[in-house]
PDB file of C-alpha atoms in Angstrom:
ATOM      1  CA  UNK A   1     212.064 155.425  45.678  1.00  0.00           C
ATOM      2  CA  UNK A   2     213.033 154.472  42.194  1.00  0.00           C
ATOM      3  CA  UNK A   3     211.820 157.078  39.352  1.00  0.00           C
ATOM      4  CA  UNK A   4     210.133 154.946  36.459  1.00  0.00           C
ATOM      5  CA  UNK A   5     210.303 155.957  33.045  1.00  0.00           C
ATOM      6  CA  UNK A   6     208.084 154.866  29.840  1.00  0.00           C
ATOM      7  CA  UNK A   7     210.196 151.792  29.078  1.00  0.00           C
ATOM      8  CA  UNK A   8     210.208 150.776  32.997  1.00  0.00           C
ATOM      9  CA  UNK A   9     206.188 151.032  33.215  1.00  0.00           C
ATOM     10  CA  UNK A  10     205.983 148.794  29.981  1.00  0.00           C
ATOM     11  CA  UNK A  11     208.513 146.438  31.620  1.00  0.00           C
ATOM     12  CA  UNK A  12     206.237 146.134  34.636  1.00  0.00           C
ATOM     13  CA  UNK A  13     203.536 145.508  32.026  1.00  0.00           C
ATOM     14  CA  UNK A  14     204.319 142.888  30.168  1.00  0.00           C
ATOM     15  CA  UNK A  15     206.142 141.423  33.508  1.00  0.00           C
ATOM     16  CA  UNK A  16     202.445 140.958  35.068  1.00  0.00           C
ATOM     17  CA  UNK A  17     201.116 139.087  31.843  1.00  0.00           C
ATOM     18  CA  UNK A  18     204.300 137.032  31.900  1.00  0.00           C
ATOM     19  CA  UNK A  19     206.336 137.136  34.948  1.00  0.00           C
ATOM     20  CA  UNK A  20     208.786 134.301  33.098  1.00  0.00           C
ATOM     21  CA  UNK A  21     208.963 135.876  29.966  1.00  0.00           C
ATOM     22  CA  UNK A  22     212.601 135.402  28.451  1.00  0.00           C
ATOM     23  CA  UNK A  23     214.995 139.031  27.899  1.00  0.00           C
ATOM     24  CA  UNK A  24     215.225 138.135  24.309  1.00  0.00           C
ATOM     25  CA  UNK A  25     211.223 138.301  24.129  1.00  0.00           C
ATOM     26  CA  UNK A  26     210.933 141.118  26.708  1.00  0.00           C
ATOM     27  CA  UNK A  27     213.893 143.407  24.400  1.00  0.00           C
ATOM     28  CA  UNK A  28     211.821 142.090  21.068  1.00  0.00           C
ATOM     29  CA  UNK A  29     208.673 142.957  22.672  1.00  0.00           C
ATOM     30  CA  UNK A  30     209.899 146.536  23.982  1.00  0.00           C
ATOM     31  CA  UNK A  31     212.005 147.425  21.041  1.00  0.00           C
ATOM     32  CA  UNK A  32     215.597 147.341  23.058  1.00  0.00           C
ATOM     33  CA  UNK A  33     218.294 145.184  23.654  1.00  0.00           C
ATOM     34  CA  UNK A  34     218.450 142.144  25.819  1.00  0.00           C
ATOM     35  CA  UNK A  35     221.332 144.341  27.646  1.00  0.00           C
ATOM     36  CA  UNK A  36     218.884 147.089  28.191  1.00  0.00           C
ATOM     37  CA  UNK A  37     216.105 144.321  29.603  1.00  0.00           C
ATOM     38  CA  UNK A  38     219.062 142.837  31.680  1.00  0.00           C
ATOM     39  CA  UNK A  39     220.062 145.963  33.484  1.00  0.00           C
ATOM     40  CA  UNK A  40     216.301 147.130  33.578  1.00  0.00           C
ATOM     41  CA  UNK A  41     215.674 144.294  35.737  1.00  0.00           C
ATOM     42  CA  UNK A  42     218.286 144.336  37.661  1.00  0.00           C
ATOM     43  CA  UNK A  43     218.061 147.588  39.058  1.00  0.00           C
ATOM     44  CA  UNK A  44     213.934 147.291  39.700  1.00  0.00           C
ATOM     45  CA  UNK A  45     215.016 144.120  41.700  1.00  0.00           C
ATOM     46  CA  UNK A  46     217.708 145.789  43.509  1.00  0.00           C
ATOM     47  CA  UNK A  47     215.717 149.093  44.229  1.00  0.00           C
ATOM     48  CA  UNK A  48     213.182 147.007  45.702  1.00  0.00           C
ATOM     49  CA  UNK A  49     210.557 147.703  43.278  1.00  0.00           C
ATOM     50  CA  UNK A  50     210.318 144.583  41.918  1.00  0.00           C
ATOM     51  CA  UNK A  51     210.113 142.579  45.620  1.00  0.00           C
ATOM     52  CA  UNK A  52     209.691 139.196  44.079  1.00  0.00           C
ATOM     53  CA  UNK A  53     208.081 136.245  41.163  1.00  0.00           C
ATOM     54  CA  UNK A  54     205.059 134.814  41.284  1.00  0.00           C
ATOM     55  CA  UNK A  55     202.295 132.480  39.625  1.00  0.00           C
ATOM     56  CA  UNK A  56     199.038 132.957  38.721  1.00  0.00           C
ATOM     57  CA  UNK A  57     196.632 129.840  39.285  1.00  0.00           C
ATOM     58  CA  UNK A  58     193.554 129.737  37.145  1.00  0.00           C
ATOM     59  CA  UNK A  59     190.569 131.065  39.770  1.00  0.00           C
ATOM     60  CA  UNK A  60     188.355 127.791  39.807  1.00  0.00           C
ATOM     61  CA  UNK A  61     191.736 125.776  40.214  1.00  0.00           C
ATOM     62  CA  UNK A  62     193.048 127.455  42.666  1.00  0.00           C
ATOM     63  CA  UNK A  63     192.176 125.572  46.382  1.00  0.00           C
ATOM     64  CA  UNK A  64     191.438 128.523  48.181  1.00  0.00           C
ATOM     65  CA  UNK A  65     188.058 129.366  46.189  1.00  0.00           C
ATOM     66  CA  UNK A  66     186.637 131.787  48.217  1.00  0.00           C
ATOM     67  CA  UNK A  67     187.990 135.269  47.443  1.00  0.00           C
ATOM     68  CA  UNK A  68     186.544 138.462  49.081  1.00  0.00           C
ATOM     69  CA  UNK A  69     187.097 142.105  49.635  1.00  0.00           C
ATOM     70  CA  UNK A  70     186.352 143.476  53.729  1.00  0.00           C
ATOM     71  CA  UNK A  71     186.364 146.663  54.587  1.00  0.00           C
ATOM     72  CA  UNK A  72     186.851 147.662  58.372  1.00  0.00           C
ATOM     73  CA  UNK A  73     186.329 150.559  59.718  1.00  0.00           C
ATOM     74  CA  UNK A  74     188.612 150.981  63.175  1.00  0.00           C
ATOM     75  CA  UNK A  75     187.780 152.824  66.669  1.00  0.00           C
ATOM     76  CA  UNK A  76     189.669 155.852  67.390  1.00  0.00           C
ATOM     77  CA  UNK A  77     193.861 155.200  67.230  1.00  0.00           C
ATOM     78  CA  UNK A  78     193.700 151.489  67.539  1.00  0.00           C
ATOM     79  CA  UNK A  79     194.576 151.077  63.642  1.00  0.00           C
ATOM     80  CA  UNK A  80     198.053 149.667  64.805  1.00  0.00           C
ATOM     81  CA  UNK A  81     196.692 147.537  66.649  1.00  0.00           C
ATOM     82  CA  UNK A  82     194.087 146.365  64.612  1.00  0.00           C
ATOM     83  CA  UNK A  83     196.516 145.734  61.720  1.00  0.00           C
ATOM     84  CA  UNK A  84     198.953 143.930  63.753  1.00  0.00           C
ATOM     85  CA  UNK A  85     196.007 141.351  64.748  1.00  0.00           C
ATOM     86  CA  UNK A  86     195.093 141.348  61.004  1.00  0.00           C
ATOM     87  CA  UNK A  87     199.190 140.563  59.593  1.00  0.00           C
ATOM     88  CA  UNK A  88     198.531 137.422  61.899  1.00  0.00           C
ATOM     89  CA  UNK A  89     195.669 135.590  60.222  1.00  0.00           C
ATOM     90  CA  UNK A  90     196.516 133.653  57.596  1.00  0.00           C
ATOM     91  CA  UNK A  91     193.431 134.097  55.117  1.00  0.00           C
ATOM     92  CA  UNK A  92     194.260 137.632  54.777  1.00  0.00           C
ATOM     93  CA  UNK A  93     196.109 137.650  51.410  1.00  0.00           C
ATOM     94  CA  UNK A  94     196.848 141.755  51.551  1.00  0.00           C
ATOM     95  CA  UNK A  95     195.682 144.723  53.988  1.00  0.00           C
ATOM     96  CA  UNK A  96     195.490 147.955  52.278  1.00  0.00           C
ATOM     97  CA  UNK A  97     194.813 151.465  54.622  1.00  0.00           C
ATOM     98  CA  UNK A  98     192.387 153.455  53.039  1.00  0.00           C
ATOM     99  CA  UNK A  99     190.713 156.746  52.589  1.00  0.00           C
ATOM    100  CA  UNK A 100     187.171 157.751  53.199  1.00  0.00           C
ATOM    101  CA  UNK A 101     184.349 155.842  54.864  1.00  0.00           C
ATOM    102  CA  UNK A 102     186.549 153.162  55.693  1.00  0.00           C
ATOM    103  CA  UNK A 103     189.997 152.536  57.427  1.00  0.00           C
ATOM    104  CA  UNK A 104     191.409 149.460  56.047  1.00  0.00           C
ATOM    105  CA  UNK A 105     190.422 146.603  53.281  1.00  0.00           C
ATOM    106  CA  UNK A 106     191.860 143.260  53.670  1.00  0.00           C
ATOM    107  CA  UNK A 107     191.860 140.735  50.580  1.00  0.00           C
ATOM    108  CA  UNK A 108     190.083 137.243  52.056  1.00  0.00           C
ATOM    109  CA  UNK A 109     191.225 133.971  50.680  1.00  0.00           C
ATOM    110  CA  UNK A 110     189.769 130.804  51.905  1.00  0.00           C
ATOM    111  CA  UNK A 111     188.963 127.510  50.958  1.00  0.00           C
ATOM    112  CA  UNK A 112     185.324 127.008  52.395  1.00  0.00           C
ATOM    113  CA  UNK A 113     182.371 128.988  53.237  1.00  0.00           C
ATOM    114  CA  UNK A 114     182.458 127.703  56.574  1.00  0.00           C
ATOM    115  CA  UNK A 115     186.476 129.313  56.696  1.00  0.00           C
ATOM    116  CA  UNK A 116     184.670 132.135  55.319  1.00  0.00           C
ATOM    117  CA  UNK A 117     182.428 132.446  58.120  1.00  0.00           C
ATOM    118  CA  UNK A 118     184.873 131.912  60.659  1.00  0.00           C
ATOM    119  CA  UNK A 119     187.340 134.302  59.308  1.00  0.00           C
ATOM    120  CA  UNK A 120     184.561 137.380  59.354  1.00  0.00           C
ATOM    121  CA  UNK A 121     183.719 136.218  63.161  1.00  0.00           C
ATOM    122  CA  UNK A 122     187.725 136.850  63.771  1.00  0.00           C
ATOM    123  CA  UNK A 123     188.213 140.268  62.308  1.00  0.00           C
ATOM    124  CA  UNK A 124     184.695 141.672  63.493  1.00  0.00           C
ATOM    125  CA  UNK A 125     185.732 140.258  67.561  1.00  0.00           C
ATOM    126  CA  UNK A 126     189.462 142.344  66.944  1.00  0.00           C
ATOM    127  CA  UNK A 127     189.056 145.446  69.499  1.00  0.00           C
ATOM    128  CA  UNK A 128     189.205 148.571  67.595  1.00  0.00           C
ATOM    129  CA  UNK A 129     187.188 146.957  64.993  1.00  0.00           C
ATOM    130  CA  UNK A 130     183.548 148.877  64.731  1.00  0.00           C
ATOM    131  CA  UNK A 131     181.978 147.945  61.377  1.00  0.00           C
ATOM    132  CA  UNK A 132     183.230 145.694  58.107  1.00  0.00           C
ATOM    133  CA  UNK A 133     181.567 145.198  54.677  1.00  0.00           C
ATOM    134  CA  UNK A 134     182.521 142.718  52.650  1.00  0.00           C
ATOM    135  CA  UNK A 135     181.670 141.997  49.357  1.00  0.00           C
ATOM    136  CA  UNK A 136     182.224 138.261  47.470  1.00  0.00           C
ATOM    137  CA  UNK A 137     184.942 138.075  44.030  1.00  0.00           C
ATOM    138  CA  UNK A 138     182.673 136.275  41.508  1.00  0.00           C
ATOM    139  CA  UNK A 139     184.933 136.016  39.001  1.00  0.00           C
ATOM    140  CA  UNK A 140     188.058 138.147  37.947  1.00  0.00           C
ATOM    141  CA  UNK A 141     187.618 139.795  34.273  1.00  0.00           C
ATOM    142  CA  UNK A 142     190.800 141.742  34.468  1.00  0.00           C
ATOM    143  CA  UNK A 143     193.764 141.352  36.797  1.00  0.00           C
TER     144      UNK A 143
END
């Protein structure tokens, strides 16, 4: 795994408020050369820690409106198998694994509440899965 300095972290930063920020603005921004930016880059890309580009939609444009945090807690050893049945459904926008209480916490994404619905039946019927929580995304005040 790639080491990250100071200049890397602020990189990342201003990255995530702009993933198509120009070098020249990232190098005035930072305080470095566009050279410096360039081969900054480069090498997060290449180490894999930057894995890819993105865009942010504005929450009450975006089509799937319904945006929720589950938590699951799994039987015994059947995480594996738990998470392979979650990778498959498509409303699961990221699966974390987790200390404490609970085992895993999937990000939800779906366009109805009726999806919604649906969707909870699915990962509460997975075997292995024992007891969920899940908790509606209002609105976003910092990303």
């Amino acid at each position: 795994m790639l080491a990250l300095d100071d200049l890397d972290r602020s990189l990342l930063s201003a990255l995530r408020e702009d993933g198509r920020a120009s070098v020249a603005f990232l190098a005035r921004t930072l305080g470095v050369a566009r050279a410096t930016i360039s081969s900054r880059l480069e090498r997060l890309v290449s180490s894999g820690t930057v894995v890819g580009f993105t865009v942010r939609v504005r929450d009450e444009l975006d089509p799937l409106t319904i945006h929720a945090i589950t938590s699951i807690e799994v039987e015994g050893r059947t995480t594996n198998h738990v998470i392979q049945q979650l990778r498959g459904m498509p409303e699961i926008s990221a699966l974390h694994t987790t200390n404490g209480g609970w085992d895993l916490v999937a990000e939800l994404r779906t366009e109805t509440l009726s999806d919604f619905d649906r969707t909870l039946g699915q990962i509460r019927a997975i075997e292995g899965v024992v007891n969920s929580e899940t908790s509606l995304l209002l609105s976003s005040v910092l990303r």
